[in-house]
JSON list of C-alpha atoms in Angstrom, two decimals:
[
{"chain": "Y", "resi": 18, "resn": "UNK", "atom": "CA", "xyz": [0.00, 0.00, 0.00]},
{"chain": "Y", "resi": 19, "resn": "UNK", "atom": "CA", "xyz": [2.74, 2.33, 0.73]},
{"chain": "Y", "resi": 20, "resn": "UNK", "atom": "CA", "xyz": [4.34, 1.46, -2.69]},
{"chain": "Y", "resi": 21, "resn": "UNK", "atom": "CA", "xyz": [1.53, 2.85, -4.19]},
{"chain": "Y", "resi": 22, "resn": "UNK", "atom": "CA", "xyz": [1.12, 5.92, -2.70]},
{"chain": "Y", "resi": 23, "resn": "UNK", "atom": "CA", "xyz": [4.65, 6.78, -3.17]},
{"chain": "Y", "resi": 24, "resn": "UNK", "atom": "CA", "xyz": [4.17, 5.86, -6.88]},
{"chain": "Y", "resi": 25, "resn": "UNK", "atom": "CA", "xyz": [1.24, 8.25, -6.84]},
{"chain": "Y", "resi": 26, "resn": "UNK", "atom": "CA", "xyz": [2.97, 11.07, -5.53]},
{"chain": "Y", "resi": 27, "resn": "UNK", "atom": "CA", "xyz": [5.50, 10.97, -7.78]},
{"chain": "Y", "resi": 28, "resn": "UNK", "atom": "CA", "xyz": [2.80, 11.06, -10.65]},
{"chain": "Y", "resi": 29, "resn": "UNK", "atom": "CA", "xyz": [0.82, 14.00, -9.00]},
{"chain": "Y", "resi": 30, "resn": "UNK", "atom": "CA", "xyz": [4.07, 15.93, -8.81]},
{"chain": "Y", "resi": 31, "resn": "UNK", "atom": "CA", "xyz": [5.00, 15.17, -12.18]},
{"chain": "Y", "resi": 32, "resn": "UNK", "atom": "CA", "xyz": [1.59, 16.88, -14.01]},
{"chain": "Y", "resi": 33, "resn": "UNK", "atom": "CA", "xyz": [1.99, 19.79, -15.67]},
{"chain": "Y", "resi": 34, "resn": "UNK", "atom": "CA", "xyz": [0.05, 22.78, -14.55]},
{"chain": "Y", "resi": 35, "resn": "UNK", "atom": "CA", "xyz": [-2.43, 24.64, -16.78]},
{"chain": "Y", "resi": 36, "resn": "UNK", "atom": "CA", "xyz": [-5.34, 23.95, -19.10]},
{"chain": "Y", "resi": 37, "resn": "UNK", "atom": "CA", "xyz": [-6.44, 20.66, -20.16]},
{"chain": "Y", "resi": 38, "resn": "UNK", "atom": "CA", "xyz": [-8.38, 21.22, -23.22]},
{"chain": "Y", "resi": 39, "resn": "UNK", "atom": "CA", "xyz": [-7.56, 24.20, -25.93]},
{"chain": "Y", "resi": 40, "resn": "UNK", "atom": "CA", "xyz": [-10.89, 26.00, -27.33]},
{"chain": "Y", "resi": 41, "resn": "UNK", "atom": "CA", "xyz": [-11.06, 28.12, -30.27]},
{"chain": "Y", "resi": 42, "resn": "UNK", "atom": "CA", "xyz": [-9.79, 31.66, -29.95]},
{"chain": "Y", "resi": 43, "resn": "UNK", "atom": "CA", "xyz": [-13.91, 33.55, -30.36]},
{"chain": "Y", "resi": 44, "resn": "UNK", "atom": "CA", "xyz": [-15.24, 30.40, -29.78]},
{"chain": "Y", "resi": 45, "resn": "UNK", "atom": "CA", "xyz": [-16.93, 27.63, -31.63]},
{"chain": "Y", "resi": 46, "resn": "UNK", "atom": "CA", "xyz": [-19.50, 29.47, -33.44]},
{"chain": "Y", "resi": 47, "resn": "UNK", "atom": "CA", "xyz": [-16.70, 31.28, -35.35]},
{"chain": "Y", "resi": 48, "resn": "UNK", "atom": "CA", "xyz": [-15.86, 27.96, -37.34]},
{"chain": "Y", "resi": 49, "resn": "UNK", "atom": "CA", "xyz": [-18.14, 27.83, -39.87]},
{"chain": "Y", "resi": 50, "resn": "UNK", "atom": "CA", "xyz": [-17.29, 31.63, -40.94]},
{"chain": "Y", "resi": 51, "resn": "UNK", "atom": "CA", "xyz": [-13.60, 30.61, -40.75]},
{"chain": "Y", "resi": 52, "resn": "UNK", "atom": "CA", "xyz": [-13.83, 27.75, -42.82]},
{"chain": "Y", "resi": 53, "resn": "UNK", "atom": "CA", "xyz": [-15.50, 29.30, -45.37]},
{"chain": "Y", "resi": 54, "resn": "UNK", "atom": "CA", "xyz": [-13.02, 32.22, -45.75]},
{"chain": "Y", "resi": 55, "resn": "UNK", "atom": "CA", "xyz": [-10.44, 29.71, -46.33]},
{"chain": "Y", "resi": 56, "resn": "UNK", "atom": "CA", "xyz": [-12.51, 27.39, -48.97]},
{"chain": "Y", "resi": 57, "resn": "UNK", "atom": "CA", "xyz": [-13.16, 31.14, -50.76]},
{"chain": "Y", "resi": 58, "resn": "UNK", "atom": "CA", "xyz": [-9.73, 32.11, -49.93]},
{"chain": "Y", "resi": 59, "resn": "UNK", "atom": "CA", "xyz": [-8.31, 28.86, -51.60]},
{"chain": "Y", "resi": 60, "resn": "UNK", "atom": "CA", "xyz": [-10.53, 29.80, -55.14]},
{"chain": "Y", "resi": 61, "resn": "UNK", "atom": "CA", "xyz": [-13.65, 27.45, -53.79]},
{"chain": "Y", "resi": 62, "resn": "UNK", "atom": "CA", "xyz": [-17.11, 28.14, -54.57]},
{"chain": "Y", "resi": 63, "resn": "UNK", "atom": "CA", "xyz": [-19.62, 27.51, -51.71]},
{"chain": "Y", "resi": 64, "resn": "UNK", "atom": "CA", "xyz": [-23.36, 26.45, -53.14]},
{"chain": "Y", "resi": 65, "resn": "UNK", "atom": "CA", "xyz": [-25.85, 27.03, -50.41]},
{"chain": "Y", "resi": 66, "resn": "UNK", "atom": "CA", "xyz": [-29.65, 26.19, -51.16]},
{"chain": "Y", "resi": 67, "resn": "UNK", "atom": "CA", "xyz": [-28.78, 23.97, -53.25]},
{"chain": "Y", "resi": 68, "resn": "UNK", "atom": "CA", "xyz": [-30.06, 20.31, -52.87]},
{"chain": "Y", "resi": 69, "resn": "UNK", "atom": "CA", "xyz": [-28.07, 17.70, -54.26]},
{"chain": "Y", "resi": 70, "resn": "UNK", "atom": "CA", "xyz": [-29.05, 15.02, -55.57]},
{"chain": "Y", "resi": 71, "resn": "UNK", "atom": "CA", "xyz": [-26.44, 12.24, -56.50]},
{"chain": "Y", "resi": 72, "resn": "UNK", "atom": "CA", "xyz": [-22.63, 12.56, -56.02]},
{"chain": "Y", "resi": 73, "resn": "UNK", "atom": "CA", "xyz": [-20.16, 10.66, -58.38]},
{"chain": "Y", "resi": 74, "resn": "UNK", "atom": "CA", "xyz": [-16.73, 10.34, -58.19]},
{"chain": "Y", "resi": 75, "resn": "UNK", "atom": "CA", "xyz": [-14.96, 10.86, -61.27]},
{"chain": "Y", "resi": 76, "resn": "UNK", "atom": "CA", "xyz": [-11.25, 10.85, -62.55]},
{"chain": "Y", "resi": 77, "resn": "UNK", "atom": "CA", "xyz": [-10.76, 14.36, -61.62]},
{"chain": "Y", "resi": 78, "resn": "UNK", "atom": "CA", "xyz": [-12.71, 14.65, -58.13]},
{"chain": "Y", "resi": 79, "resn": "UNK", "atom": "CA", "xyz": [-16.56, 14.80, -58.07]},
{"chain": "Y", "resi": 80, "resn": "UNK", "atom": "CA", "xyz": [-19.61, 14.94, -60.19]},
{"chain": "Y", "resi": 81, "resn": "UNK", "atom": "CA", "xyz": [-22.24, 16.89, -58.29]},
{"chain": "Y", "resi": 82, "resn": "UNK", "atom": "CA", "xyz": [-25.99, 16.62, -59.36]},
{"chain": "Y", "resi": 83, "resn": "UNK", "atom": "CA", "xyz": [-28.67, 19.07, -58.66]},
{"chain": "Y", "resi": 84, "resn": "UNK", "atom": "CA", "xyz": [-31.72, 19.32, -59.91]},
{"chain": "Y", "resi": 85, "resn": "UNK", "atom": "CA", "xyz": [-30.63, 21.85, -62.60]},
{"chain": "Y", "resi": 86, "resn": "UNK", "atom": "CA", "xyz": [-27.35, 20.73, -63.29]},
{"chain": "Y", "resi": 87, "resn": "UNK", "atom": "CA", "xyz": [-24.24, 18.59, -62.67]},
{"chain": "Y", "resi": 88, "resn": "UNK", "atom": "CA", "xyz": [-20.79, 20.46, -61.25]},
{"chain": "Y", "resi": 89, "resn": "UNK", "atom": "CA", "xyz": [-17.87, 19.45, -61.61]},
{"chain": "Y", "resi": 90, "resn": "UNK", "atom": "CA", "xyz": [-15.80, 19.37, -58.35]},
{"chain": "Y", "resi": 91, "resn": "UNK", "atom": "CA", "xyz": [-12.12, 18.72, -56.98]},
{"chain": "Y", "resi": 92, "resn": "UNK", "atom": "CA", "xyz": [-13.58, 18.34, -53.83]},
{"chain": "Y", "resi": 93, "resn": "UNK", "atom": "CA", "xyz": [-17.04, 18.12, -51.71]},
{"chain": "Y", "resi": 94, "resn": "UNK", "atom": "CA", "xyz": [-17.68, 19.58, -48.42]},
{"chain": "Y", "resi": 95, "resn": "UNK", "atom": "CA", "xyz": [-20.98, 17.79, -46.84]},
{"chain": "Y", "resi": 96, "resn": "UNK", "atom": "CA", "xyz": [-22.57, 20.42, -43.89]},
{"chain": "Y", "resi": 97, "resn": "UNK", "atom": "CA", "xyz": [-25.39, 17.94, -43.79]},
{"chain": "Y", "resi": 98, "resn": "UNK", "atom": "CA", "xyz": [-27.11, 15.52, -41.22]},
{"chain": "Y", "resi": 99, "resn": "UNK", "atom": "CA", "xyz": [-25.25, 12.21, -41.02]},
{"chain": "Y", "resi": 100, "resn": "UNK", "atom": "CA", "xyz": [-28.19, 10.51, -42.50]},
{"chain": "Y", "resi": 101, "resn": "UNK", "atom": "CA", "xyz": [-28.21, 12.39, -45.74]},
{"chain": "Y", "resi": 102, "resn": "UNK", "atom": "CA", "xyz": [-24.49, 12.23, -45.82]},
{"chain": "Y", "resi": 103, "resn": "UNK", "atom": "CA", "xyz": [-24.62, 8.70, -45.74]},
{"chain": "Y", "resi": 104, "resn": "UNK", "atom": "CA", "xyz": [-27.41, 8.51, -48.23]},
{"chain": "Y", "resi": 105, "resn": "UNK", "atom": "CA", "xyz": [-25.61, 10.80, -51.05]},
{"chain": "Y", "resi": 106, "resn": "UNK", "atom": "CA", "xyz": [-21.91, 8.54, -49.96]},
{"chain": "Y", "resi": 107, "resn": "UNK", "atom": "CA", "xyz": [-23.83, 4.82, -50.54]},
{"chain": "Y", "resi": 108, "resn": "UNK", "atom": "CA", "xyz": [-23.06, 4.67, -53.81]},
{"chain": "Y", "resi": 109, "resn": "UNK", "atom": "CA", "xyz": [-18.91, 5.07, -52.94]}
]
């Protein structure tokens, strides 16, 4: 018993001070805004109101299809529900 309180000292004086867990500098709510700046920043287009209906994967990146047309896409950013995710991702 002794053994393992001196082993838990030892481990109590060895932990670093300070926080724990890191947050976002504005907080969380800021994210979206930030990563859309970047995806703009970058040359990306962001589509909002714009239901999609089937995603492909091509040679290139992505074939997205809407009800008035398919875009082409190097890449796909889903800000859906997990269920819809996972229904326009089946196919893949």
């Amino acid at each position: 018993l002794e053994g393992v309180r001196r082993i838990q000292e030892r481990a109590a004086a060895r932990q670093q001070t300070g926080p724990v867990f890191q947050g976002i500098a504005g907080g969380i709510g800021t994210l979206p805004a930030a990563v859309a700046d970047a995806v703009r920043a970058g040359g990306g287009e962001i589509r909002t109101e714009t239901p999609v209906l089937g995603l492909t994967r091509t040679e290139s990146g992505w074939a997205v299809r809407t009800e008035a047309r398919t875009i082409a896409a190097d890449g796909v950013v889903l800000a859906t529900p997990a269920w819809s995710a996972g229904t326009l991702l089946a196919a893949e």
